[in-house]
Amino acid sequence: AQSVTQPDIHITVSEGASLELRCNYSYGATPYLFWYVQSPGQGLQLLLKYFSGDTLVQGIKGFEAEFKRSQSSFNLRKPSVHWSDAAEYFCAVGAGGATNKLIFGTGTLLAVQP
Amino acid sequence: GAGVSQSPSNKVTEKGKDVELRCDPISGHTALYWYRQSLGQGLEFLIYFQGNSAPDKSGLPSDRFSAERTGGSVSTLTIQRTQQEDSAVYLCASSPPLASGRGYEQYFGPGTRLTVT
């Protein structure tokens, strides 16, 4: 069965520092992979997605992610974090088939120190 | 353009009562999903609608949960005889048609926070 692991529950970084959030997935075929961000009291906003092709994908708000098939990973990165990036980040894999429901990781809560 | 909207934003109900949660998808989107976000279970799929096809109800946790989608647009999630473990944020998402090339992207609404007392 498909699954997503986000090993870091909570990460704190200083404003201006670089960021990497880890995501590992389990899926039998080429996955559809997503990163979403959720601010307090808000819904989920799509940051970026990977379907095929170039393994380094660019998203909104200066985020990027790299698909590494050999490591079953899809880590999210940002070179310089802003205070407004403080939020919870969810990695997800599309289950494919007729439904393509999303299987989510447990999320990583990002805090940004001034 | 307008995003996915959900109502109410918050709902407090007594154990045993029925509740209805509403979702208005993005105009032109053909697929609609319901998810539940709770502290203990994280984000979990509930049900999926695509056009006029039979819905995928495989994620509904019990027969107290049901959903319908009228006219291929608005959807209502109904929980009968609510229990305290139903307390969660219920999120709705919609997707463009597959032919658009973006059919695997899901766009989420702000959610309805349900509290069962």
Coordinates of C-alpha atoms in Angstrom, one line a residue:
Chain A
A1 CA 0.0 0.0 0.0
Q2 CA 1.1 3.5 -0.6
S3 CA 2.5 5.5 2.3
V4 CA 4.3 8.7 3.0
T5 CA 6.7 9.4 5.8
Q6 CA 7.8 12.8 7.1
P7 CA 10.3 12.0 9.8
D8 CA 10.5 15.5 11.2
I9 CA 7.5 16.5 13.3
H10 CA 8.8 20.0 14.2
I11 CA 11.6 22.1 12.7
T12 CA 12.9 25.5 13.8
V13 CA 15.1 27.6 11.5
S14 CA 16.3 31.2 11.7
E15 CA 15.0 33.7 9.2
G16 CA 17.3 33.8 6.2
A17 CA 18.6 30.3 6.7
S18 CA 18.1 27.5 4.2
L19 CA 15.4 24.8 4.7
E20 CA 15.0 21.2 3.8
L21 CA 11.9 19.2 4.8
R22 CA 12.2 15.5 4.2
C23 CA 9.6 13.2 2.6
N24 CA 9.9 9.5 1.8
Y25 CA 7.2 7.6 0.0
S26 CA 6.3 4.0 -0.7
Y27 CA 4.6 3.4 -4.1
G28 CA 4.9 0.7 -6.7
A29 CA 5.0 2.8 -9.8
T30 CA 6.1 6.3 -10.8
P31 CA 4.3 8.4 -8.2
Y32 CA 2.5 11.7 -8.4
L33 CA 4.0 13.7 -5.6
F34 CA 2.9 16.9 -4.0
W35 CA 3.8 19.4 -1.3
Y36 CA 1.1 21.4 0.4
V37 CA 1.3 24.1 3.1
Q38 CA -1.3 24.8 5.7
S39 CA -1.3 28.0 7.7
P40 CA -3.2 28.1 11.1
G41 CA -6.9 27.9 10.5
Q42 CA -6.5 27.6 6.7
G43 CA -6.9 24.9 4.1
L44 CA -4.1 23.3 2.2
Q45 CA -2.3 25.3 -0.5
L46 CA -0.5 23.5 -3.3
L47 CA 3.2 24.4 -3.3
L48 CA 4.4 22.2 -6.1
K49 CA 4.0 18.8 -7.8
Y50 CA 5.9 16.1 -9.6
F51 CA 4.4 13.9 -12.3
S52 CA 7.3 13.1 -14.6
G53 CA 10.2 14.6 -16.4
D54 CA 12.7 16.9 -14.7
T55 CA 13.3 15.7 -11.2
L56 CA 13.8 19.2 -9.8
V57 CA 10.5 21.0 -9.7
Q58 CA 9.9 24.6 -8.9
G59 CA 6.9 25.8 -6.9
I60 CA 5.4 28.9 -5.5
K61 CA 6.9 31.1 -2.8
G62 CA 10.5 30.2 -3.8
F63 CA 10.2 26.5 -2.9
E64 CA 11.6 23.6 -4.9
A65 CA 11.7 19.9 -4.5
E66 CA 13.8 17.1 -5.9
F67 CA 12.4 13.6 -6.8
K68 CA 15.0 10.9 -6.2
R69 CA 13.7 7.5 -7.3
S70 CA 16.6 5.6 -5.8
Q71 CA 15.9 7.0 -2.4
S72 CA 12.1 7.1 -2.7
S73 CA 12.4 10.8 -1.6
F74 CA 10.8 14.1 -2.5
N75 CA 12.4 16.6 -0.2
L76 CA 11.3 20.2 -0.1
R77 CA 13.9 23.0 -0.1
K78 CA 14.1 26.8 0.1
P79 CA 17.3 28.7 0.1
S80 CA 16.3 31.5 2.4
V81 CA 13.3 31.2 4.8
H82 CA 11.0 34.2 5.5
W83 CA 9.0 34.6 8.7
S84 CA 5.9 34.2 6.7
D85 CA 6.9 30.6 5.8
A86 CA 6.0 29.4 9.4
A87 CA 3.3 26.9 8.8
E88 CA 2.7 23.1 8.6
Y89 CA 3.9 21.3 5.5
F90 CA 2.5 18.1 4.1
C91 CA 3.9 15.8 1.6
A92 CA 1.5 13.6 -0.3
V93 CA 1.4 10.9 -3.0
G94 CA -1.4 10.4 -5.4
A95 CA -2.8 6.9 -5.2
G96 CA -3.4 6.8 -8.9
G97 CA -6.1 4.8 -10.6
A98 CA -9.5 6.2 -11.1
T99 CA -9.6 8.1 -7.8
N100 CA -6.1 9.5 -7.3
K101 CA -6.9 10.2 -3.7
L102 CA -4.0 11.7 -1.8
I103 CA -2.1 9.8 0.8
F104 CA -0.6 12.4 3.2
G105 CA 2.3 12.3 5.5
T106 CA 1.9 13.4 9.1
G107 CA 3.2 16.9 8.4
T108 CA 6.2 19.0 9.5
L109 CA 5.5 22.1 11.6
L110 CA 8.0 24.8 10.7
A111 CA 8.8 27.6 13.1
V112 CA 10.9 30.5 12.0
Q113 CA 13.1 32.4 14.5
P114 CA 13.8 36.1 13.9
Chain B
G1 CA -11.0 33.3 -9.6
A2 CA -13.0 32.0 -6.7
G3 CA -11.6 29.0 -4.8
V4 CA -13.3 26.1 -3.1
S5 CA -15.7 27.3 -0.5
Q6 CA -17.0 25.4 2.5
S7 CA -19.7 26.2 5.0
P8 CA -20.1 26.5 7.9
S9 CA -16.5 27.3 8.9
N10 CA -17.2 26.1 12.4
K11 CA -19.9 23.8 13.7
V12 CA -20.5 22.8 17.3
T13 CA -23.1 20.0 17.8
E14 CA -24.3 17.8 20.6
K15 CA -23.5 14.1 20.5
G16 CA -26.2 12.2 18.7
K17 CA -27.3 15.1 16.4
D18 CA -27.0 15.0 12.6
V19 CA -24.9 17.6 10.8
E20 CA -24.5 18.7 7.2
L21 CA -21.3 20.2 5.8
R22 CA -21.4 21.9 2.4
C23 CA -18.7 22.3 -0.3
D24 CA -18.8 24.5 -3.4
P25 CA -16.0 23.4 -5.8
I26 CA -14.1 25.7 -8.2
S27 CA -16.3 26.3 -11.3
G28 CA -15.5 23.9 -14.1
H29 CA -13.8 21.4 -11.8
T30 CA -15.2 17.9 -12.4
A31 CA -13.7 16.0 -9.5
L32 CA -14.6 16.6 -5.8
Y33 CA -13.0 15.0 -2.7
W34 CA -13.7 15.0 1.0
Y35 CA -10.9 14.5 3.5
R36 CA -10.9 14.6 7.3
Q37 CA -8.1 16.1 9.4
S38 CA -7.9 15.0 13.0
L39 CA -5.1 15.0 15.6
G40 CA -5.1 11.2 16.0
Q41 CA -5.5 10.2 12.3
G42 CA -3.9 13.0 10.4
L43 CA -5.3 13.7 6.9
E44 CA -7.5 10.9 5.5
F45 CA -9.5 10.5 2.4
L46 CA -13.3 10.0 2.8
I47 CA -15.0 10.1 -0.6
Y48 CA -14.5 11.0 -4.2
F49 CA -16.9 12.2 -6.9
Q50 CA -16.1 12.4 -10.6
G51 CA -18.7 13.7 -13.0
N52 CA -21.7 11.4 -13.2
S53 CA -19.7 8.3 -12.2
A54 CA -20.5 6.3 -9.1
P55 CA -18.6 7.8 -6.1
D56 CA -15.7 6.1 -4.4
K57 CA -16.9 5.8 -0.9
S58 CA -14.0 3.6 0.3
G59 CA -12.8 6.1 2.9
L60 CA -16.0 6.6 4.8
P61 CA -15.4 5.4 8.4
S62 CA -18.9 4.2 9.1
D63 CA -22.4 4.1 7.7
R64 CA -23.2 7.2 9.7
F65 CA -21.3 9.1 7.0
S66 CA -22.8 9.8 3.6
A67 CA -22.3 12.4 0.9
E68 CA -24.0 13.5 -2.2
R69 CA -23.2 15.8 -5.1
T70 CA -26.0 17.5 -6.8
G71 CA -25.9 18.6 -10.4
G72 CA -22.2 17.8 -10.6
S73 CA -21.3 20.8 -8.5
V74 CA -22.2 21.4 -4.8
S75 CA -21.6 18.5 -2.4
T76 CA -23.0 17.9 1.1
L77 CA -21.3 15.6 3.6
T78 CA -23.8 14.3 6.2
I79 CA -22.9 12.8 9.5
Q80 CA -25.7 11.1 11.4
R81 CA -25.8 10.5 15.1
T82 CA -22.5 12.3 15.7
Q83 CA -20.0 10.9 18.1
Q84 CA -17.1 12.7 19.9
E85 CA -14.6 10.9 17.7
D86 CA -16.2 12.7 14.7
S87 CA -14.6 16.0 15.9
A88 CA -12.2 17.1 13.2
V89 CA -11.7 19.5 10.4
Y90 CA -13.5 18.4 7.2
L91 CA -11.7 19.5 4.0
C92 CA -13.1 19.6 0.5
A93 CA -11.0 19.6 -2.6
S94 CA -11.7 19.8 -6.3
S95 CA -9.7 19.0 -9.5
P96 CA -9.9 20.2 -13.1
P97 CA -10.9 17.8 -15.8
L98 CA -8.2 15.2 -16.7
A99 CA -8.2 16.5 -20.3
S100 CA -6.8 19.8 -18.9
G101 CA -3.6 18.1 -18.0
R102 CA -4.0 19.2 -14.4
G103 CA -6.6 16.7 -13.4
Y104 CA -4.3 15.3 -10.7
E105 CA -4.0 18.6 -8.9
Q106 CA -6.3 19.0 -5.9
Y107 CA -7.3 22.5 -4.7
F108 CA -8.6 22.6 -1.1
G109 CA -11.1 24.7 0.7
P110 CA -10.6 26.3 4.1
G111 CA -12.4 23.4 5.9
T112 CA -15.2 23.1 8.4
R113 CA -14.2 22.6 12.0
L114 CA -16.6 20.2 13.6
T115 CA -16.8 19.9 17.4
V116 CA -19.0 17.3 19.0
T117 CA -19.8 17.9 22.6

